[in-house]
Amino acid sequence: MGTPLLLALAALLVLIAVPASRDLFNAMRTQSERNAKRRLVPIRIDDDRDARMRRNRDPYDR
């Protein structure tokens, strides 16, 4: 009598725990993606060679 009751209880706990843990993992992944985007540093890429040379030139080099 005790074994079927324990199996039913275990099945009920699994049915409750699986969706809850999936939601928890999704929330953790979303948070880590948000933190990763926050750590990104914007950069500017110039294809104009002259502008790049003017910007990198030392003002005391003239």
PDB file of N, CA and C in Angstrom:
ATOM      1  N   MET A   1       0.824  -1.198   0.000  1.00  0.00           N
ATOM      2  CA  MET A   1       0.000   0.000   0.000  1.00  0.00           C
ATOM      3  C   MET A   1       0.866   1.260   0.000  1.00  0.00           C
ATOM      4  N   GLY A   2       2.006   1.189   0.656  1.00  0.00           N
ATOM      5  CA  GLY A   2       2.864   2.364   0.749  1.00  0.00           C
ATOM      6  C   GLY A   2       3.612   2.659  -0.541  1.00  0.00           C
ATOM      7  N   THR A   3       3.948   1.610  -1.308  1.00  0.00           N
ATOM      8  CA  THR A   3       4.735   1.800  -2.521  1.00  0.00           C
ATOM      9  C   THR A   3       3.969   2.583  -3.592  1.00  0.00           C
ATOM     10  N   PRO A   4       2.717   2.233  -3.894  1.00  0.00           N
ATOM     11  CA  PRO A   4       2.005   3.033  -4.908  1.00  0.00           C
ATOM     12  C   PRO A   4       1.825   4.494  -4.483  1.00  0.00           C
ATOM     13  N   LEU A   5       1.620   4.703  -3.196  1.00  0.00           N
ATOM     14  CA  LEU A   5       1.478   6.074  -2.708  1.00  0.00           C
ATOM     15  C   LEU A   5       2.781   6.847  -2.876  1.00  0.00           C
ATOM     16  N   LEU A   6       3.920   6.211  -2.575  1.00  0.00           N
ATOM     17  CA  LEU A   6       5.214   6.862  -2.754  1.00  0.00           C
ATOM     18  C   LEU A   6       5.502   7.132  -4.228  1.00  0.00           C
ATOM     19  N   LEU A   7       5.137   6.213  -5.095  1.00  0.00           N
ATOM     20  CA  LEU A   7       5.343   6.425  -6.527  1.00  0.00           C
ATOM     21  C   LEU A   7       4.486   7.594  -7.034  1.00  0.00           C
ATOM     22  N   ALA A   8       3.261   7.664  -6.569  1.00  0.00           N
ATOM     23  CA  ALA A   8       2.385   8.761  -6.976  1.00  0.00           C
ATOM     24  C   ALA A   8       2.926  10.092  -6.456  1.00  0.00           C
ATOM     25  N   LEU A   9       3.406  10.097  -5.242  1.00  0.00           N
ATOM     26  CA  LEU A   9       3.975  11.317  -4.671  1.00  0.00           C
ATOM     27  C   LEU A   9       5.236  11.740  -5.426  1.00  0.00           C
ATOM     28  N   ALA A  10       6.080  10.775  -5.777  1.00  0.00           N
ATOM     29  CA  ALA A  10       7.299  11.079  -6.526  1.00  0.00           C
ATOM     30  C   ALA A  10       6.957  11.629  -7.916  1.00  0.00           C
ATOM     31  N   ALA A  11       5.959  11.023  -8.559  1.00  0.00           N
ATOM     32  CA  ALA A  11       5.537  11.492  -9.880  1.00  0.00           C
ATOM     33  C   ALA A  11       4.984  12.918  -9.786  1.00  0.00           C
ATOM     34  N   LEU A  12       4.232  13.204  -8.751  1.00  0.00           N
ATOM     35  CA  LEU A  12       3.683  14.541  -8.560  1.00  0.00           C
ATOM     36  C   LEU A  12       4.799  15.562  -8.334  1.00  0.00           C
ATOM     37  N   LEU A  13       5.782  15.204  -7.542  1.00  0.00           N
ATOM     38  CA  LEU A  13       6.914  16.105  -7.309  1.00  0.00           C
ATOM     39  C   LEU A  13       7.701  16.365  -8.588  1.00  0.00           C
ATOM     40  N   VAL A  14       7.860  15.327  -9.414  1.00  0.00           N
ATOM     41  CA  VAL A  14       8.574  15.501 -10.684  1.00  0.00           C
ATOM     42  C   VAL A  14       7.784  16.425 -11.598  1.00  0.00           C
ATOM     43  N   LEU A  15       6.467  16.242 -11.644  1.00  0.00           N
ATOM     44  CA  LEU A  15       5.631  17.091 -12.497  1.00  0.00           C
ATOM     45  C   LEU A  15       5.675  18.562 -12.055  1.00  0.00           C
ATOM     46  N   ILE A  16       5.870  18.788 -10.781  1.00  0.00           N
ATOM     47  CA  ILE A  16       5.961  20.156 -10.276  1.00  0.00           C
ATOM     48  C   ILE A  16       7.374  20.703 -10.458  1.00  0.00           C
ATOM     49  N   ALA A  17       8.386  19.886 -10.208  1.00  0.00           N
ATOM     50  CA  ALA A  17       9.772  20.354 -10.194  1.00  0.00           C
ATOM     51  C   ALA A  17      10.323  20.646 -11.593  1.00  0.00           C
ATOM     52  N   VAL A  18       9.932  19.871 -12.587  1.00  0.00           N
ATOM     53  CA  VAL A  18      10.510  20.049 -13.924  1.00  0.00           C
ATOM     54  C   VAL A  18      10.156  21.411 -14.525  1.00  0.00           C
ATOM     55  N   PRO A  19       8.886  21.804 -14.579  1.00  0.00           N
ATOM     56  CA  PRO A  19       8.603  23.136 -15.136  1.00  0.00           C
ATOM     57  C   PRO A  19       9.192  24.272 -14.291  1.00  0.00           C
ATOM     58  N   ALA A  20       9.215  24.106 -12.975  1.00  0.00           N
ATOM     59  CA  ALA A  20       9.771  25.144 -12.110  1.00  0.00           C
ATOM     60  C   ALA A  20      11.270  25.303 -12.356  1.00  0.00           C
ATOM     61  N   SER A  21      11.991  24.202 -12.495  1.00  0.00           N
ATOM     62  CA  SER A  21      13.429  24.294 -12.733  1.00  0.00           C
ATOM     63  C   SER A  21      13.705  24.834 -14.132  1.00  0.00           C
ATOM     64  N   ARG A  22      12.863  24.501 -15.108  1.00  0.00           N
ATOM     65  CA  ARG A  22      13.047  25.031 -16.456  1.00  0.00           C
ATOM     66  C   ARG A  22      12.864  26.550 -16.452  1.00  0.00           C
ATOM     67  N   ASP A  23      11.857  27.033 -15.730  1.00  0.00           N
ATOM     68  CA  ASP A  23      11.656  28.475 -15.617  1.00  0.00           C
ATOM     69  C   ASP A  23      12.839  29.146 -14.911  1.00  0.00           C
ATOM     70  N   LEU A  24      13.355  28.475 -13.878  1.00  0.00           N
ATOM     71  CA  LEU A  24      14.505  29.021 -13.153  1.00  0.00           C
ATOM     72  C   LEU A  24      15.721  29.111 -14.059  1.00  0.00           C
ATOM     73  N   PHE A  25      15.995  28.052 -14.838  1.00  0.00           N
ATOM     74  CA  PHE A  25      17.143  28.062 -15.738  1.00  0.00           C
ATOM     75  C   PHE A  25      16.978  29.111 -16.833  1.00  0.00           C
ATOM     76  N   ASN A  26      15.776  29.271 -17.348  1.00  0.00           N
ATOM     77  CA  ASN A  26      15.531  30.303 -18.359  1.00  0.00           C
ATOM     78  C   ASN A  26      15.758  31.698 -17.788  1.00  0.00           C
ATOM     79  N   ALA A  27      15.315  31.914 -16.565  1.00  0.00           N
ATOM     80  CA  ALA A  27      15.513  33.218 -15.923  1.00  0.00           C
ATOM     81  C   ALA A  27      17.000  33.478 -15.691  1.00  0.00           C
ATOM     82  N   MET A  28      17.740  32.461 -15.285  1.00  0.00           N
ATOM     83  CA  MET A  28      19.180  32.628 -15.057  1.00  0.00           C
ATOM     84  C   MET A  28      19.899  32.920 -16.373  1.00  0.00           C
ATOM     85  N   ARG A  29      19.512  32.226 -17.450  1.00  0.00           N
ATOM     86  CA  ARG A  29      20.155  32.450 -18.745  1.00  0.00           C
ATOM     87  C   ARG A  29      19.854  33.863 -19.258  1.00  0.00           C
ATOM     88  N   THR A  30      18.615  34.314 -19.088  1.00  0.00           N
ATOM     89  CA  THR A  30      18.248  35.666 -19.518  1.00  0.00           C
ATOM     90  C   THR A  30      19.058  36.702 -18.757  1.00  0.00           C
ATOM     91  N   GLN A  31      19.229  36.489 -17.467  1.00  0.00           N
ATOM     92  CA  GLN A  31      20.009  37.419 -16.644  1.00  0.00           C
ATOM     93  C   GLN A  31      21.466  37.438 -17.087  1.00  0.00           C
ATOM     94  N   SER A  32      22.032  36.255 -17.382  1.00  0.00           N
ATOM     95  CA  SER A  32      23.441  36.224 -17.790  1.00  0.00           C
ATOM     96  C   SER A  32      23.620  36.863 -19.161  1.00  0.00           C
ATOM     97  N   GLU A  33      22.643  36.706 -20.075  1.00  0.00           N
ATOM     98  CA  GLU A  33      22.733  37.376 -21.373  1.00  0.00           C
ATOM     99  C   GLU A  33      22.663  38.886 -21.207  1.00  0.00           C
ATOM    100  N   ARG A  34      21.821  39.346 -20.300  1.00  0.00           N
ATOM    101  CA  ARG A  34      21.709  40.782 -20.040  1.00  0.00           C
ATOM    102  C   ARG A  34      23.027  41.323 -19.488  1.00  0.00           C
ATOM    103  N   ASN A  35      23.636  40.570 -18.579  1.00  0.00           N
ATOM    104  CA  ASN A  35      24.920  41.004 -18.009  1.00  0.00           C
ATOM    105  C   ASN A  35      26.014  41.002 -19.067  1.00  0.00           C
ATOM    106  N   ALA A  36      25.993  40.019 -19.952  1.00  0.00           N
ATOM    107  CA  ALA A  36      26.997  39.962 -21.014  1.00  0.00           C
ATOM    108  C   ALA A  36      26.845  41.151 -21.951  1.00  0.00           C
ATOM    109  N   LYS A  37      25.630  41.534 -22.280  1.00  0.00           N
ATOM    110  CA  LYS A  37      25.418  42.692 -23.148  1.00  0.00           C
ATOM    111  C   LYS A  37      25.860  43.971 -22.449  1.00  0.00           C
ATOM    112  N   ARG A  38      25.711  44.022 -21.155  1.00  0.00           N
ATOM    113  CA  ARG A  38      26.131  45.199 -20.400  1.00  0.00           C
ATOM    114  C   ARG A  38      27.649  45.350 -20.396  1.00  0.00           C
ATOM    115  N   ARG A  39      28.369  44.229 -20.494  1.00  0.00           N
ATOM    116  CA  ARG A  39      29.831  44.273 -20.473  1.00  0.00           C
ATOM    117  C   ARG A  39      30.427  44.638 -21.826  1.00  0.00           C
ATOM    118  N   LEU A  40      29.621  44.624 -22.891  1.00  0.00           N
ATOM    119  CA  LEU A  40      30.149  44.937 -24.213  1.00  0.00           C
ATOM    120  C   LEU A  40      30.577  46.398 -24.279  1.00  0.00           C
ATOM    121  N   VAL A  41      31.669  46.626 -24.953  1.00  0.00           N
ATOM    122  CA  VAL A  41      32.202  47.975 -25.099  1.00  0.00           C
ATOM    123  C   VAL A  41      32.015  48.395 -26.555  1.00  0.00           C
ATOM    124  N   PRO A  42      31.329  49.493 -26.809  1.00  0.00           N
ATOM    125  CA  PRO A  42      31.161  49.911 -28.210  1.00  0.00           C
ATOM    126  C   PRO A  42      32.484  50.407 -28.801  1.00  0.00           C
ATOM    127  N   ILE A  43      32.712  50.059 -30.044  1.00  0.00           N
ATOM    128  CA  ILE A  43      33.913  50.509 -30.736  1.00  0.00           C
ATOM    129  C   ILE A  43      33.495  51.171 -32.042  1.00  0.00           C
ATOM    130  N   ARG A  44      34.368  52.010 -32.556  1.00  0.00           N
ATOM    131  CA  ARG A  44      34.102  52.667 -33.836  1.00  0.00           C
ATOM    132  C   ARG A  44      35.127  52.161 -34.839  1.00  0.00           C
ATOM    133  N   ILE A  45      34.660  51.750 -35.986  1.00  0.00           N
ATOM    134  CA  ILE A  45      35.533  51.253 -37.038  1.00  0.00           C
ATOM    135  C   ILE A  45      35.485  52.253 -38.178  1.00  0.00           C
ATOM    136  N   ASP A  46      36.637  52.842 -38.486  1.00  0.00           N
ATOM    137  CA  ASP A  46      36.733  53.794 -39.586  1.00  0.00           C
ATOM    138  C   ASP A  46      37.438  53.129 -40.755  1.00  0.00           C
ATOM    139  N   ASP A  47      36.833  53.226 -41.924  1.00  0.00           N
ATOM    140  CA  ASP A  47      37.492  52.736 -43.122  1.00  0.00           C
ATOM    141  C   ASP A  47      38.306  53.831 -43.787  1.00  0.00           C
ATOM    142  N   ASP A  48      38.105  55.063 -43.369  1.00  0.00           N
ATOM    143  CA  ASP A  48      38.801  56.197 -43.955  1.00  0.00           C
ATOM    144  C   ASP A  48      40.230  56.245 -43.409  1.00  0.00           C
ATOM    145  N   ARG A  49      41.207  55.970 -44.259  1.00  0.00           N
ATOM    146  CA  ARG A  49      42.592  55.884 -43.825  1.00  0.00           C
ATOM    147  C   ARG A  49      43.119  57.243 -43.371  1.00  0.00           C
ATOM    148  N   ASP A  50      42.733  58.306 -44.078  1.00  0.00           N
ATOM    149  CA  ASP A  50      43.227  59.639 -43.713  1.00  0.00           C
ATOM    150  C   ASP A  50      42.733  60.062 -42.337  1.00  0.00           C
ATOM    151  N   ALA A  51      41.470  59.800 -42.060  1.00  0.00           N
ATOM    152  CA  ALA A  51      40.924  60.157 -40.749  1.00  0.00           C
ATOM    153  C   ALA A  51      41.627  59.365 -39.655  1.00  0.00           C
ATOM    154  N   ARG A  52      41.928  58.119 -39.945  1.00  0.00           N
ATOM    155  CA  ARG A  52      42.623  57.290 -38.957  1.00  0.00           C
ATOM    156  C   ARG A  52      44.029  57.827 -38.711  1.00  0.00           C
ATOM    157  N   MET A  53      44.706  58.245 -39.760  1.00  0.00           N
ATOM    158  CA  MET A  53      46.059  58.771 -39.596  1.00  0.00           C
ATOM    159  C   MET A  53      46.041  60.099 -38.839  1.00  0.00           C
ATOM    160  N   ARG A  54      45.056  60.943 -39.112  1.00  0.00           N
ATOM    161  CA  ARG A  54      44.966  62.214 -38.386  1.00  0.00           C
ATOM    162  C   ARG A  54      44.699  61.983 -36.907  1.00  0.00           C
ATOM    163  N   ARG A  55      43.878  60.996 -36.605  1.00  0.00           N
ATOM    164  CA  ARG A  55      43.510  60.737 -35.221  1.00  0.00           C
ATOM    165  C   ARG A  55      44.678  60.124 -34.447  1.00  0.00           C
ATOM    166  N   ASN A  56      45.478  59.293 -35.101  1.00  0.00           N
ATOM    167  CA  ASN A  56      46.562  58.591 -34.409  1.00  0.00           C
ATOM    168  C   ASN A  56      47.856  59.400 -34.351  1.00  0.00           C
ATOM    169  N   ARG A  57      47.934  60.501 -35.088  1.00  0.00           N
ATOM    170  CA  ARG A  57      49.165  61.285 -35.136  1.00  0.00           C
ATOM    171  C   ARG A  57      49.401  61.993 -33.806  1.00  0.00           C
ATOM    172  N   ASP A  58      50.610  61.971 -33.388  1.00  0.00           N
ATOM    173  CA  ASP A  58      50.998  62.648 -32.162  1.00  0.00           C
ATOM    174  C   ASP A  58      51.077  64.161 -32.414  1.00  0.00           C
ATOM    175  N   PRO A  59      50.404  64.990 -31.614  1.00  0.00           N
ATOM    176  CA  PRO A  59      50.418  66.438 -31.880  1.00  0.00           C
ATOM    177  C   PRO A  59      51.813  67.045 -31.737  1.00  0.00           C
ATOM    178  N   TYR A  60      52.726  66.415 -31.027  1.00  0.00           N
ATOM    179  CA  TYR A  60      54.077  66.950 -30.852  1.00  0.00           C
ATOM    180  C   TYR A  60      55.023  66.475 -31.956  1.00  0.00           C
ATOM    181  N   ASP A  61      54.490  65.676 -32.896  1.00  0.00           N
ATOM    182  CA  ASP A  61      55.296  65.117 -33.962  1.00  0.00           C
ATOM    183  C   ASP A  61      55.462  66.078 -35.139  1.00  0.00           C
ATOM    184  N   ARG A  62      54.816  67.199 -35.134  1.00  0.00           N
ATOM    185  CA  ARG A  62      54.792  68.093 -36.295  1.00  0.00           C
ATOM    186  C   ARG A  62      56.070  68.776 -36.509  1.00  0.00           C
TER     187      ARG A  62
END
